[in-house]
Short mmCIF file of C-alpha atoms (C1' of nucleotides) in Angstrom, two decimals:
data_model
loop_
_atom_site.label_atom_id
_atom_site.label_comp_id
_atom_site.label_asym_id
_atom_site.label_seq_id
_atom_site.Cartn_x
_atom_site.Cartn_y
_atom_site.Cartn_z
CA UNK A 151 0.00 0.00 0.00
CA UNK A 152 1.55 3.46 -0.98
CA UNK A 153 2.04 6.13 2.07
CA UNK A 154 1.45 9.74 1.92
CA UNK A 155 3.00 11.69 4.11
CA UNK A 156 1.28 15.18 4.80
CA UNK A 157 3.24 18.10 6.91
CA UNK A 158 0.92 21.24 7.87
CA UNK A 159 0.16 22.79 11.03
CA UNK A 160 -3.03 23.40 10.63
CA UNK A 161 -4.81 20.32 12.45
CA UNK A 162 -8.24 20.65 10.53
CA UNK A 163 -6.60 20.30 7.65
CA UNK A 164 -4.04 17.83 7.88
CA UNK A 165 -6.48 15.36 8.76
CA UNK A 166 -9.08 16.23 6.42
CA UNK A 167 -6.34 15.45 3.56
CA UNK A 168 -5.55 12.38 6.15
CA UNK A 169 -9.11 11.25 5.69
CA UNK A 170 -9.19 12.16 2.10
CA UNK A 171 -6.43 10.11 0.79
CA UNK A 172 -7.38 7.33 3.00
CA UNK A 173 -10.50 7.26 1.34
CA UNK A 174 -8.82 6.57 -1.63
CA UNK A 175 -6.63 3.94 -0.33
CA UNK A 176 -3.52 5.90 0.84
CA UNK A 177 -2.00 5.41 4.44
CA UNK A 178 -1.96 8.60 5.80
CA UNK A 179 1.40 9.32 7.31
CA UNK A 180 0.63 13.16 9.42
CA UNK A 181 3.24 15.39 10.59
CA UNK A 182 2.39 19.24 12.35
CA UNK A 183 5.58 20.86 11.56
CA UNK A 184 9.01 20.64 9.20
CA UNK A 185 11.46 18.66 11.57
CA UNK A 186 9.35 15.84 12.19
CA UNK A 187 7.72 15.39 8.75
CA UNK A 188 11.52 15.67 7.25
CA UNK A 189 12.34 12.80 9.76
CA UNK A 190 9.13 10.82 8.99
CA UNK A 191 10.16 11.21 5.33
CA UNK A 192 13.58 9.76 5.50
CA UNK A 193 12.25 6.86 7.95
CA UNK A 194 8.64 5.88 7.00
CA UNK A 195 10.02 6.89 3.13
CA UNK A 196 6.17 7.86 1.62
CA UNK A 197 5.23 7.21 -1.78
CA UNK A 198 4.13 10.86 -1.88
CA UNK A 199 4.70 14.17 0.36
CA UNK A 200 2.25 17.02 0.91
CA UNK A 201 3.81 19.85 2.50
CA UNK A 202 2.42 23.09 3.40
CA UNK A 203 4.76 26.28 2.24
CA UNK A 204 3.76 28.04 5.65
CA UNK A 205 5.23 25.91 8.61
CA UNK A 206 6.17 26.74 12.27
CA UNK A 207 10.09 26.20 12.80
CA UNK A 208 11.26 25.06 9.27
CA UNK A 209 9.28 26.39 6.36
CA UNK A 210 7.97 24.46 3.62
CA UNK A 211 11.32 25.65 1.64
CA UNK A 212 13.00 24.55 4.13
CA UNK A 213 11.59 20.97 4.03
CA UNK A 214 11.65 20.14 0.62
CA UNK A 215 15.63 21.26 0.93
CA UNK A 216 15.98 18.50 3.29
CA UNK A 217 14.59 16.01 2.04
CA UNK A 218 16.16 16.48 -1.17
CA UNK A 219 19.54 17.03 0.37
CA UNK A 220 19.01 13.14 1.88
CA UNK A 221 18.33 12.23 -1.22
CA UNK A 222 14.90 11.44 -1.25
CA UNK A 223 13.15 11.53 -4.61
CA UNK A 224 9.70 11.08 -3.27
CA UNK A 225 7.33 13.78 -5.26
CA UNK A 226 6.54 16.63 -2.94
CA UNK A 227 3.10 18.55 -3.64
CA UNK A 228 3.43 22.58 -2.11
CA UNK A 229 -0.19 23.89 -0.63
CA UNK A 230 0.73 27.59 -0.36
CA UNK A 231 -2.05 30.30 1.10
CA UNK A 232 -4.21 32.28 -1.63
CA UNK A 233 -2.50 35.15 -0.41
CA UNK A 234 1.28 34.41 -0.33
CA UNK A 235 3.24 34.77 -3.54
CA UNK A 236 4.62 32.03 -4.92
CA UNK A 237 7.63 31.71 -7.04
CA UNK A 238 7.33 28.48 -9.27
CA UNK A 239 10.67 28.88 -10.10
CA UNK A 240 11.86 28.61 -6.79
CA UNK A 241 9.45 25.76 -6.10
CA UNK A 242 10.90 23.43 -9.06
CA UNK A 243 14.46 24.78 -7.73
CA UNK A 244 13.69 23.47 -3.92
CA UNK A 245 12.80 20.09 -5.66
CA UNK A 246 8.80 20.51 -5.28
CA UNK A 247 6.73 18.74 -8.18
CA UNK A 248 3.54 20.16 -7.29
CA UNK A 249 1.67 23.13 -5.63
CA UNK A 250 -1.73 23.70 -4.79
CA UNK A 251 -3.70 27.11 -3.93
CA UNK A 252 -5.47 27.19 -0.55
CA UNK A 253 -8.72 26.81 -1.06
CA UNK A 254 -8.64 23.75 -2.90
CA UNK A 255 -11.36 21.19 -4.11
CA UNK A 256 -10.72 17.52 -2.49
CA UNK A 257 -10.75 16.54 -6.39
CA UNK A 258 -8.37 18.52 -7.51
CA UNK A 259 -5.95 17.09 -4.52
CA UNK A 260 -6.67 13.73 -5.35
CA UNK A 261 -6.10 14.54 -9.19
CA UNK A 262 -2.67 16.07 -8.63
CA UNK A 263 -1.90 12.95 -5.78
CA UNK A 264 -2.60 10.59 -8.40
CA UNK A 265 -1.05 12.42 -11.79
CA UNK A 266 2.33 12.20 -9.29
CA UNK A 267 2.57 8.56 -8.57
CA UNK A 268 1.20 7.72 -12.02
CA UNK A 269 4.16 9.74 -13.31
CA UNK A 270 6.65 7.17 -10.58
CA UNK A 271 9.10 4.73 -12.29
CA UNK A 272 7.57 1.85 -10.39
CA UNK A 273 3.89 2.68 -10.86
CA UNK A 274 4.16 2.89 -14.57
CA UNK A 275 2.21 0.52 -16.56
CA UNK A 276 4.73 -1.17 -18.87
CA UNK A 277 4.01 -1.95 -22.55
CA UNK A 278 5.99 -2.91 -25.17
CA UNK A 279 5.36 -2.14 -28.32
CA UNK A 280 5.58 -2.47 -32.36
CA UNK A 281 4.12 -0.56 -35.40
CA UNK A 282 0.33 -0.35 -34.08
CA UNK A 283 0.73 -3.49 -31.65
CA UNK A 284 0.48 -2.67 -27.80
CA UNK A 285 1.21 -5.11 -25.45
CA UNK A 286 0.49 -4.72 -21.81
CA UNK A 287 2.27 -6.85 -19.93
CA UNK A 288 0.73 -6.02 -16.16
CA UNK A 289 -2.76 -6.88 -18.13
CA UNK A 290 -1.43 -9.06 -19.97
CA UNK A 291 -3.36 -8.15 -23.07
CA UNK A 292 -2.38 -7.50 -26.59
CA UNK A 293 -4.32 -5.04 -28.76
CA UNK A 294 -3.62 -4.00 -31.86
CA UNK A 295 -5.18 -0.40 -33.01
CA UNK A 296 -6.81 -0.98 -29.33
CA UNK A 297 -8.40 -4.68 -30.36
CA UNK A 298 -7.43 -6.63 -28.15
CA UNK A 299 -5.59 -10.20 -29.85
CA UNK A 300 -6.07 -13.15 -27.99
CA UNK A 301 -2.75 -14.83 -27.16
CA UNK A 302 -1.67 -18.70 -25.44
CA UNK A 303 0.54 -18.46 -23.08
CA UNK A 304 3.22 -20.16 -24.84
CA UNK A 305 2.84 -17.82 -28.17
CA UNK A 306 2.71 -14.52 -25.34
CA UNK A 307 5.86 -15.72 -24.07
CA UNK A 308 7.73 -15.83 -27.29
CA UNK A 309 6.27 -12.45 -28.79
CA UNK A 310 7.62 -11.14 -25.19
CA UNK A 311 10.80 -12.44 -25.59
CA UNK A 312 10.74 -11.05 -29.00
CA UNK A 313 10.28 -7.85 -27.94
CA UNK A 314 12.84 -7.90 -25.25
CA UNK A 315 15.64 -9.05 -27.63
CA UNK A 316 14.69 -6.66 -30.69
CA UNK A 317 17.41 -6.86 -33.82
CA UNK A 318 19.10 -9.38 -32.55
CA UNK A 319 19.50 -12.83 -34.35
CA UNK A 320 18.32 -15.69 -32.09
CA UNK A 321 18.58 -19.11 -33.01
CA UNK A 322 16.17 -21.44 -31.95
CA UNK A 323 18.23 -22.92 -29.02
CA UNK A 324 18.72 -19.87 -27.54
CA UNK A 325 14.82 -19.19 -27.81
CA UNK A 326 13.96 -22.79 -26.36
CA UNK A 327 16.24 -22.35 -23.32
CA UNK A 328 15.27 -19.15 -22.93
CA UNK A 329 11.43 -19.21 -23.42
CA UNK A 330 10.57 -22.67 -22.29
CA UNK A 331 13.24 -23.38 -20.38
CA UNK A 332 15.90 -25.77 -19.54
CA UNK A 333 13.83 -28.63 -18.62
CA UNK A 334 11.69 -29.28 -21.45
CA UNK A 335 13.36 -30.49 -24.66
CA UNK A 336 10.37 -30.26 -27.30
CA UNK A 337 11.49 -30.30 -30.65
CA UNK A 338 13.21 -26.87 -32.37
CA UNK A 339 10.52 -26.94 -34.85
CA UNK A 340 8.34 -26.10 -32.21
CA UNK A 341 9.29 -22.88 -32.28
CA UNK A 342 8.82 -22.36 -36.21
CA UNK A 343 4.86 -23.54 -35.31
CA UNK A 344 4.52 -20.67 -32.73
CA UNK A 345 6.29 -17.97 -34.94
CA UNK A 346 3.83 -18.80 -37.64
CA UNK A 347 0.99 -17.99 -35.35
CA UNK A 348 2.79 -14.82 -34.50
CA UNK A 349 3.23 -13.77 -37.65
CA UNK A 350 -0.88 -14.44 -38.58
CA UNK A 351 -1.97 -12.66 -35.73
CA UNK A 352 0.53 -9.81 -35.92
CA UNK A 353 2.14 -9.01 -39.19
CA UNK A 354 0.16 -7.01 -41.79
CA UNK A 355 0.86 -9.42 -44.39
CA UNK A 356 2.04 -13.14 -42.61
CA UNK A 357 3.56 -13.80 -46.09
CA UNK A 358 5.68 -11.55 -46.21
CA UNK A 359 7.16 -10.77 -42.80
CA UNK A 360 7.90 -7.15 -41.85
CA UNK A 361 8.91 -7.84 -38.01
CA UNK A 362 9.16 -11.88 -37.56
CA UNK A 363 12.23 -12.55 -39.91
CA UNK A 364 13.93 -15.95 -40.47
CA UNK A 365 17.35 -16.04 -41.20
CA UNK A 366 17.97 -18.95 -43.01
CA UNK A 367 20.06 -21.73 -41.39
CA UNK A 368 20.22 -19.37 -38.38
CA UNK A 369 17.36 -18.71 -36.21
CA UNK A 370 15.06 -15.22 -35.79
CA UNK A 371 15.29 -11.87 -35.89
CA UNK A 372 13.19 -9.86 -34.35
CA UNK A 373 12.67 -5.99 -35.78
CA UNK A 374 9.92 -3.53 -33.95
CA UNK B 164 -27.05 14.83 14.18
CA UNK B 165 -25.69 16.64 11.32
CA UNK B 166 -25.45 20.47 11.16
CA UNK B 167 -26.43 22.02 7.42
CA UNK B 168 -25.55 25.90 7.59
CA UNK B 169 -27.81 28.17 5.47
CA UNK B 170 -26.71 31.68 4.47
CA UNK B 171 -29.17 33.86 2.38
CA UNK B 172 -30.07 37.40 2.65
CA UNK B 173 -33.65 36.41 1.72
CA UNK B 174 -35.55 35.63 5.06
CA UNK B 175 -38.07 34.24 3.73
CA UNK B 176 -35.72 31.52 1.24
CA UNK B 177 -33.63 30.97 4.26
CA UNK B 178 -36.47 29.76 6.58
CA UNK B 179 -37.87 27.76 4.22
CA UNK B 180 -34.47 25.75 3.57
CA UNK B 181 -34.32 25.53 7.65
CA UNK B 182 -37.24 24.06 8.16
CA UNK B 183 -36.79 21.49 5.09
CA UNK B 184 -33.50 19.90 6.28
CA UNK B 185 -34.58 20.16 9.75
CA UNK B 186 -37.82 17.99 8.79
CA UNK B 187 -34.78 15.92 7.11
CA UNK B 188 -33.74 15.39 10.68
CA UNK B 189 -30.91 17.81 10.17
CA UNK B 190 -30.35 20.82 12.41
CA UNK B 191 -30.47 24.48 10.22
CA UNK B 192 -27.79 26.81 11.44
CA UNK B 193 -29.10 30.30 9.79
CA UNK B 194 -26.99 33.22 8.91
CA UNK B 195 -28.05 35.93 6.77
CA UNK B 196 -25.09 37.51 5.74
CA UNK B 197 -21.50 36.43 4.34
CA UNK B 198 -19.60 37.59 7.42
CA UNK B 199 -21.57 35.61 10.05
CA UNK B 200 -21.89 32.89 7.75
CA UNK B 201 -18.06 32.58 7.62
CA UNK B 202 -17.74 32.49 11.23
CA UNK B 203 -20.38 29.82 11.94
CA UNK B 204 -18.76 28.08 9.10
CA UNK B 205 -15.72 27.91 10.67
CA UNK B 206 -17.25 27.88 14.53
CA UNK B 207 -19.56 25.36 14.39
CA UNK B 208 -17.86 22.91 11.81
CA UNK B 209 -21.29 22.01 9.87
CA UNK B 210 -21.62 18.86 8.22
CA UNK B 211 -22.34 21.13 4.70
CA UNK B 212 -22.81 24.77 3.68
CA UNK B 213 -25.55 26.28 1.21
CA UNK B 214 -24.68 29.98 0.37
CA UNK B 215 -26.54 32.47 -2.23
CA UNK B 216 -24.37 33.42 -4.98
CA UNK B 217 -25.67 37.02 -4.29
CA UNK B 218 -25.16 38.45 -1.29
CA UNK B 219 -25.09 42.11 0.59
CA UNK B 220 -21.57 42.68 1.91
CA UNK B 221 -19.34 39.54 1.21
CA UNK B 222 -20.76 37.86 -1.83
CA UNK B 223 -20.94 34.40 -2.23
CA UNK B 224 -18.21 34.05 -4.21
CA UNK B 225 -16.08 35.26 -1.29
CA UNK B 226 -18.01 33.02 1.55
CA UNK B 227 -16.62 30.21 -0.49
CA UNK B 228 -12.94 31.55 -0.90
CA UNK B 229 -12.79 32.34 2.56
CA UNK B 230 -13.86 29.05 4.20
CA UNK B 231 -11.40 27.25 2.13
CA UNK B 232 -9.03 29.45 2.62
CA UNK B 233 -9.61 28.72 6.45
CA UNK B 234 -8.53 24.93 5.59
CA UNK B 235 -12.36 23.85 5.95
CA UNK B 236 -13.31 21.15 2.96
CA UNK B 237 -17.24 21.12 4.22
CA UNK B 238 -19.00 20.54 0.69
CA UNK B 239 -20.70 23.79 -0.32
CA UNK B 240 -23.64 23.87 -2.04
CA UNK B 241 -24.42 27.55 -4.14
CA UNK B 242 -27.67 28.78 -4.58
CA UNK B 243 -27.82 31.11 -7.95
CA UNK B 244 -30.95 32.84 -9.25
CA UNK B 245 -32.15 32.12 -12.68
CA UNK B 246 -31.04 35.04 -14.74
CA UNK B 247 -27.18 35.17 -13.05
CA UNK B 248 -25.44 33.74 -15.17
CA UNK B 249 -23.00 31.12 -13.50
CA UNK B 250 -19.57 29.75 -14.50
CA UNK B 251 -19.29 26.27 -13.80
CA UNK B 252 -15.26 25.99 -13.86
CA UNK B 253 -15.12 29.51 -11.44
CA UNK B 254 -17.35 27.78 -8.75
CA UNK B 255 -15.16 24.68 -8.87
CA UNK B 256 -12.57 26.69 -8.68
CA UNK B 257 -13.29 28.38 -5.61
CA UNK B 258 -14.35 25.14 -3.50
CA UNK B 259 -17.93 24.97 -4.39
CA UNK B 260 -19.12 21.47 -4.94
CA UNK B 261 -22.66 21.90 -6.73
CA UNK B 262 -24.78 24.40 -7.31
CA UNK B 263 -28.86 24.57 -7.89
CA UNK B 264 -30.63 27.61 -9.67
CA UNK B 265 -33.48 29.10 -8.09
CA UNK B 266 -36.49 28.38 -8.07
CA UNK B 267 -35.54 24.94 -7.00
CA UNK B 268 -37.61 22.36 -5.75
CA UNK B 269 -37.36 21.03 -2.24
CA UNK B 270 -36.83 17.43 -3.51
CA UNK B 271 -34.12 18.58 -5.81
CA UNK B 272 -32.49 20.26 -3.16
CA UNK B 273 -32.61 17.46 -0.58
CA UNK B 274 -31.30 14.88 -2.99
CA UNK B 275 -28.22 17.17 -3.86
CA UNK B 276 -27.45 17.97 0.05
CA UNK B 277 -27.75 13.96 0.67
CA UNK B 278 -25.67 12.59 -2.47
CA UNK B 279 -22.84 15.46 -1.00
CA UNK B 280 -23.51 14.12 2.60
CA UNK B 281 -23.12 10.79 1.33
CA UNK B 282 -19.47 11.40 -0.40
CA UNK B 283 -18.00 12.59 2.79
CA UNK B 284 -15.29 10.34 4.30
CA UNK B 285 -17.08 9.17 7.53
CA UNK B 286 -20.72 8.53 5.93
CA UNK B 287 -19.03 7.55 3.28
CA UNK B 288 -20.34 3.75 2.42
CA UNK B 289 -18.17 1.29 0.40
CA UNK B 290 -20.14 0.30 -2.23
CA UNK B 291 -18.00 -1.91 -5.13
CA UNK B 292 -19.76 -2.85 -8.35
CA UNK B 293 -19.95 -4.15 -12.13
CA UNK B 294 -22.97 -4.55 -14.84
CA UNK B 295 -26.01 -4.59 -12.51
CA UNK B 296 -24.46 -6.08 -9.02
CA UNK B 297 -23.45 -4.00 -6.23
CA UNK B 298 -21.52 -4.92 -3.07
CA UNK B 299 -21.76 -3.13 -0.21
CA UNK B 300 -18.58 -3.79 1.90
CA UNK B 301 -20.37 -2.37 4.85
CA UNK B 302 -23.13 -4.20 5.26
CA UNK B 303 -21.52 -7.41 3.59
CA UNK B 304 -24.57 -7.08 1.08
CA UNK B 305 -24.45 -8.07 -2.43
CA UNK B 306 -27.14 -7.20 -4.92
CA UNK B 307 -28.35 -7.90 -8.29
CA UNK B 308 -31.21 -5.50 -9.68
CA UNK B 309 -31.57 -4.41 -5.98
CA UNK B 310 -32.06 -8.15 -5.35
CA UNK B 311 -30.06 -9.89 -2.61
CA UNK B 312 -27.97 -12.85 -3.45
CA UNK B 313 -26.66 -14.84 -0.50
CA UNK B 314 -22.79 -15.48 -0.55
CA UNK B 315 -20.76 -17.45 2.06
CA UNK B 316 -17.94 -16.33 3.52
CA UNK B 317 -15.32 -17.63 1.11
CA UNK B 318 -17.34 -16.80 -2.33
CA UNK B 319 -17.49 -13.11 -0.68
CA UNK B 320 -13.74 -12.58 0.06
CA UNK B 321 -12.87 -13.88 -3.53
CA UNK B 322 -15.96 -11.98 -4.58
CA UNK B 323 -14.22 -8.49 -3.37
CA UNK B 324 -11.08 -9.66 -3.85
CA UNK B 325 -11.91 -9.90 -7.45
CA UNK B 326 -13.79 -6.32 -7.61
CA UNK B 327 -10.33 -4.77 -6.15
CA UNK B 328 -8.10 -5.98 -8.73
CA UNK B 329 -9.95 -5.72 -12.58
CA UNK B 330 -8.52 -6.15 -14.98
CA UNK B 331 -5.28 -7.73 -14.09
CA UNK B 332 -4.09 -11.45 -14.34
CA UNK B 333 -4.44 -13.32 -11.53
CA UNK B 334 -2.49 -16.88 -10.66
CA UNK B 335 -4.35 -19.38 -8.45
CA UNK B 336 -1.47 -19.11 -6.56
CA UNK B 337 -1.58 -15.08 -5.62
CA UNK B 338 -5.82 -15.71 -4.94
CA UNK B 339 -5.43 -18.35 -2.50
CA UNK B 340 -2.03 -16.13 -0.94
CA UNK B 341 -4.60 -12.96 -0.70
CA UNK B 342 -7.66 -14.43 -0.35
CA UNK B 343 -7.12 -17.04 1.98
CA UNK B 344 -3.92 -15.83 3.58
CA UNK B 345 -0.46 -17.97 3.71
CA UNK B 346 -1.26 -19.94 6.83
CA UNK B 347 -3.72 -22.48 5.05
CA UNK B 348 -2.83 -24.72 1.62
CA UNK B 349 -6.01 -25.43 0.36
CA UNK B 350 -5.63 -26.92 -3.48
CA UNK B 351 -5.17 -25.03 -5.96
CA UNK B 352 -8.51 -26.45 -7.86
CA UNK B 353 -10.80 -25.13 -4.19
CA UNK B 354 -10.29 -21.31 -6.13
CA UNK B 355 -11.77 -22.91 -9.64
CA UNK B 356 -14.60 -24.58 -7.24
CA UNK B 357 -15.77 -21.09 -5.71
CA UNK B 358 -15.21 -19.35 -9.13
CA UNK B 359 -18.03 -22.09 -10.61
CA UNK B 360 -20.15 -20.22 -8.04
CA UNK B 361 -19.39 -16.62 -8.44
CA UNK B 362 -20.06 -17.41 -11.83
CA UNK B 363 -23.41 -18.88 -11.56
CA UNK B 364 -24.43 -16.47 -8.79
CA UNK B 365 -23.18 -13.59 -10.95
CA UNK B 366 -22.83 -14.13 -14.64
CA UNK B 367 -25.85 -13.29 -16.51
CA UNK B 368 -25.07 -16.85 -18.70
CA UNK B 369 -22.55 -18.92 -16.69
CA UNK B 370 -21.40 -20.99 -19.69
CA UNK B 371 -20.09 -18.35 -21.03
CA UNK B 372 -18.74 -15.95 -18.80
CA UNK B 373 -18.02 -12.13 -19.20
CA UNK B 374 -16.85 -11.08 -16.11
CA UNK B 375 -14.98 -13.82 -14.45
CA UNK B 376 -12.71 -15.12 -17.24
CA UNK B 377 -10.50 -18.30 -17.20
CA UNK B 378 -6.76 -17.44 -18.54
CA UNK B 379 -5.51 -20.78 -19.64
CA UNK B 380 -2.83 -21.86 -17.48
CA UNK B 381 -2.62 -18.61 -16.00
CA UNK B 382 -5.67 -18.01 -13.64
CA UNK B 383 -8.60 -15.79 -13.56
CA UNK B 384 -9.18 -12.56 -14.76
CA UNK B 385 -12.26 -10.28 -13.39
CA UNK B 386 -13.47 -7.62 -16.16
CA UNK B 387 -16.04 -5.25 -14.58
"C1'" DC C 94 21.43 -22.58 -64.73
"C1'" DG C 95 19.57 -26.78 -62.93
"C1'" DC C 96 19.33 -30.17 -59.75
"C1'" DA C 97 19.95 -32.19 -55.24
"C1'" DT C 98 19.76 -31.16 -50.62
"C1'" DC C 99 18.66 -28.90 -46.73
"C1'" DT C 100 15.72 -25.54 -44.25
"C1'" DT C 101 11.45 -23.39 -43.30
"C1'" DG C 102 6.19 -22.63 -43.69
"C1'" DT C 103 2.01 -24.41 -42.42
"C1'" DA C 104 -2.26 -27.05 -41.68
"C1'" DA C 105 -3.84 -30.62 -39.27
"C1'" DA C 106 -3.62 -34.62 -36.15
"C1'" DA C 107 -2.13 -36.47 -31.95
"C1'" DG C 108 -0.95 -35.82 -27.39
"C1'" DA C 109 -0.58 -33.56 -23.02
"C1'" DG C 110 -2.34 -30.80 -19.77
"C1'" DT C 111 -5.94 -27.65 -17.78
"C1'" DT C 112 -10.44 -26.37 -16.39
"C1'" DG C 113 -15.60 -27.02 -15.43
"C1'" DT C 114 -18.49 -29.05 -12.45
"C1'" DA C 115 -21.25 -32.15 -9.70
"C1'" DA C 116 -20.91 -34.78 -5.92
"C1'" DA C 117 -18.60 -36.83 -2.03
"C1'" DA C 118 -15.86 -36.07 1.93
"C1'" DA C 119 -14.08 -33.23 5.50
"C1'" DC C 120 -14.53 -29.65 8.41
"C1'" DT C 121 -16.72 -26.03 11.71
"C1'" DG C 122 -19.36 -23.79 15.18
"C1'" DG C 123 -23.38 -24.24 17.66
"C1'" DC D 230 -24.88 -34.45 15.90
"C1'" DC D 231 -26.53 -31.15 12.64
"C1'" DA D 232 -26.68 -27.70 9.12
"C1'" DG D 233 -23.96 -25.02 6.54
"C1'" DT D 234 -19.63 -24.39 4.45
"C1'" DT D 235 -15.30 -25.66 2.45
"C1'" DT D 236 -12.26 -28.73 0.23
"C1'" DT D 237 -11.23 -32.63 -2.43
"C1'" DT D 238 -12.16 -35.81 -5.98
"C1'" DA D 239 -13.27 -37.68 -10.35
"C1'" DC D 240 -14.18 -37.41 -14.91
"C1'" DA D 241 -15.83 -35.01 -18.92
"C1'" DA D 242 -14.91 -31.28 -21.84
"C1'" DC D 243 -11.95 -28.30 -23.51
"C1'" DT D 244 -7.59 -25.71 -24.73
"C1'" DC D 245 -3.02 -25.58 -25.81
"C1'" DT D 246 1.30 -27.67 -27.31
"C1'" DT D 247 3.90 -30.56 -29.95
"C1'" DT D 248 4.63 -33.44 -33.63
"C1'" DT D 249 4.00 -34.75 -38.22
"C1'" DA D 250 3.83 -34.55 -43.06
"C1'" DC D 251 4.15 -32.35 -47.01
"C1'" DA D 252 4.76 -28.05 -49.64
"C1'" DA D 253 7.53 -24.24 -50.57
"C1'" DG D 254 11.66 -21.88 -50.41
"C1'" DA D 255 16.71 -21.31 -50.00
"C1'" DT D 256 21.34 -22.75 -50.85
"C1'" DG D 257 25.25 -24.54 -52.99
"C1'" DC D 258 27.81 -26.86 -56.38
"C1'" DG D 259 28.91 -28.73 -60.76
#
DNA sequence: CGCATCTTGTAAAAGAGTTGTAAAAACTGG
DNA sequence: CCAGTTTTTACAACTCTTTTACAAGATGCG
């Protein structure tokens, strides 16, 4: 489950953003001023940071500095007063991703929470792809020009594998061992069955392959 | 009980909204300016806030700014008179979260302070769906066309279990892990037993299922 | 170039494995 | 011990994989 981790004074409203991300499915991490939400972001290490600019002790400056200077890459979202200017500049300079006016909407919070993580290295949904063909490989679903193309798991694995080893000549041994496996020995022209399927489901004309190539006496070669 | 704060210059609109929510069973905290209505905004916390657009001295517009500026997220409901004309994106903007032109009727207005009420995060109630089912994690209540359908314990935790992951692949082994927890090693074939009955319970033809799909030699996958 | 030989393409059959499902067996809390 | 629930079992039905067989294509050498 992903942490966020909001620093403000302000009581009310740290826990009504508390209550509003839990809502969503967030643990709510809370912290009322800069030196304990800097520690609570190096230790509890959020997925997420909401900071408010205007802090008691160490501003909101002053916090992101931190927690950038450990090293921390978490995104930080700024809530700054309607009042008090605010110099984007310095904001993507202190290492903030993100501000938000005071008075906000809960949705716009929540849109801003969730355009952050969606935008994290780990959270991102990761497809491969060729010409018009997607593949989505946390769905496991293949479209192509968003229709899906139904897939066994034996041809999925290959076309994976194809995609992972791009313009590269593989030979069928290498694509056994390294699709099925060192423990079963089925025949090599196994393989040559399943890249026909590919090649009918996939390639605009199966006659004439585009992205499935044979090279003769050799093996495969992939090309996206 | 739940406060609902009313603040209209026009006595006679203003007593007529108390004494609707208060035969609701809400209590009507009155104020008929924008000044005292941000005070008992932010005094006596209300569970929501209706406010005329048009008002003498502060002006609605302001009432809203101001109680979001004071960190409160209360929903706000705006009241605007036909002819005025209203900018959707501007009220959004300033924290309002619906509006209803005058003249309005009382059911109208009712049903728009309830489906607010109902959004907030303490009366908030889980309610997880697909096609014409609804589950209602709260009262453990699962319902076709508002008709109940009886699940035991186990068909409900794979039931929800199901609902909180669409879309994605999922192996025997990672349902029985969440679903049934690591301590107990039921078979592999007990998930494929209570999937038979989510599927007759649920799918509107169970031979041929649209919801709960078999992977081949992968698992289950649950489109909504 | 032409022919023999080897490699690859491909549909279809055979084989292996997986899933659907009803029913029996085991379990559980009263 | 009983009623309800869960798990296992058994077998039919089905899907996927592999093999096969033959056609088509590529290669190489005289």
């Amino acid at each position: 489950m992903q942490t966020i981790l909001v620093i403000d004074d302000d009581d009310n409203l740290r826990d009504t953003i508390g209550v509003l991300v839990e809502r969503e499915g967030f643990r709510a991490l809370l912290a009322a001023d800069g030196i304990s939400g800097v520690d609570q972001a190096i230790l509890a290490k959020p997925s997420l940071i909401i900071t408010d600019l205007r802090l008691p002790g160490l501003s909101g400056v002053e916090v992101c500095k931190r927690i950038r200077g450990a090293g921390i890459l978490t995104p930080i979202i700024v809530l700054s007063a309607i009042g008090e200017e605010i110099d984007k500049v310095l904001l993507l300079e202190i290492g903030a991703d993100d501000y938000v006016v005071k008075p906000f909407g809960s949705r716009e919070l929540l849109a801003r929470i969730k355009a952050l993580l969606r935008r994290q290295p780990g959270n991102q949904q990761k497809v491969l792809g060729f010409a018009d063909i997607e593949v989505n490989l946390d769905r496991r679903i293949v479209t192509k020009r968003d229709q899906e193309i139904r897939f066994t798991p034996a041809e999925y694995n290959l076309l994976t594998f194809f995609l992972q080893n791009p313009d590269r000549p593989l030979s069928r041994d290498m694509i056994l061992n390294s699709v099925w496996g060192y423990e079963s020995f089925p025949n090599t022209r196994t393989v040559d069955a399943h890249v026909v399927r590919l090649r009918q489901k996939l390639e605009p004309d199966p006659n004439s392959p585009r992205h499935f190539l044979t090279l003769h006496k050799v093996g495969y070669r992939f090309l996206p």
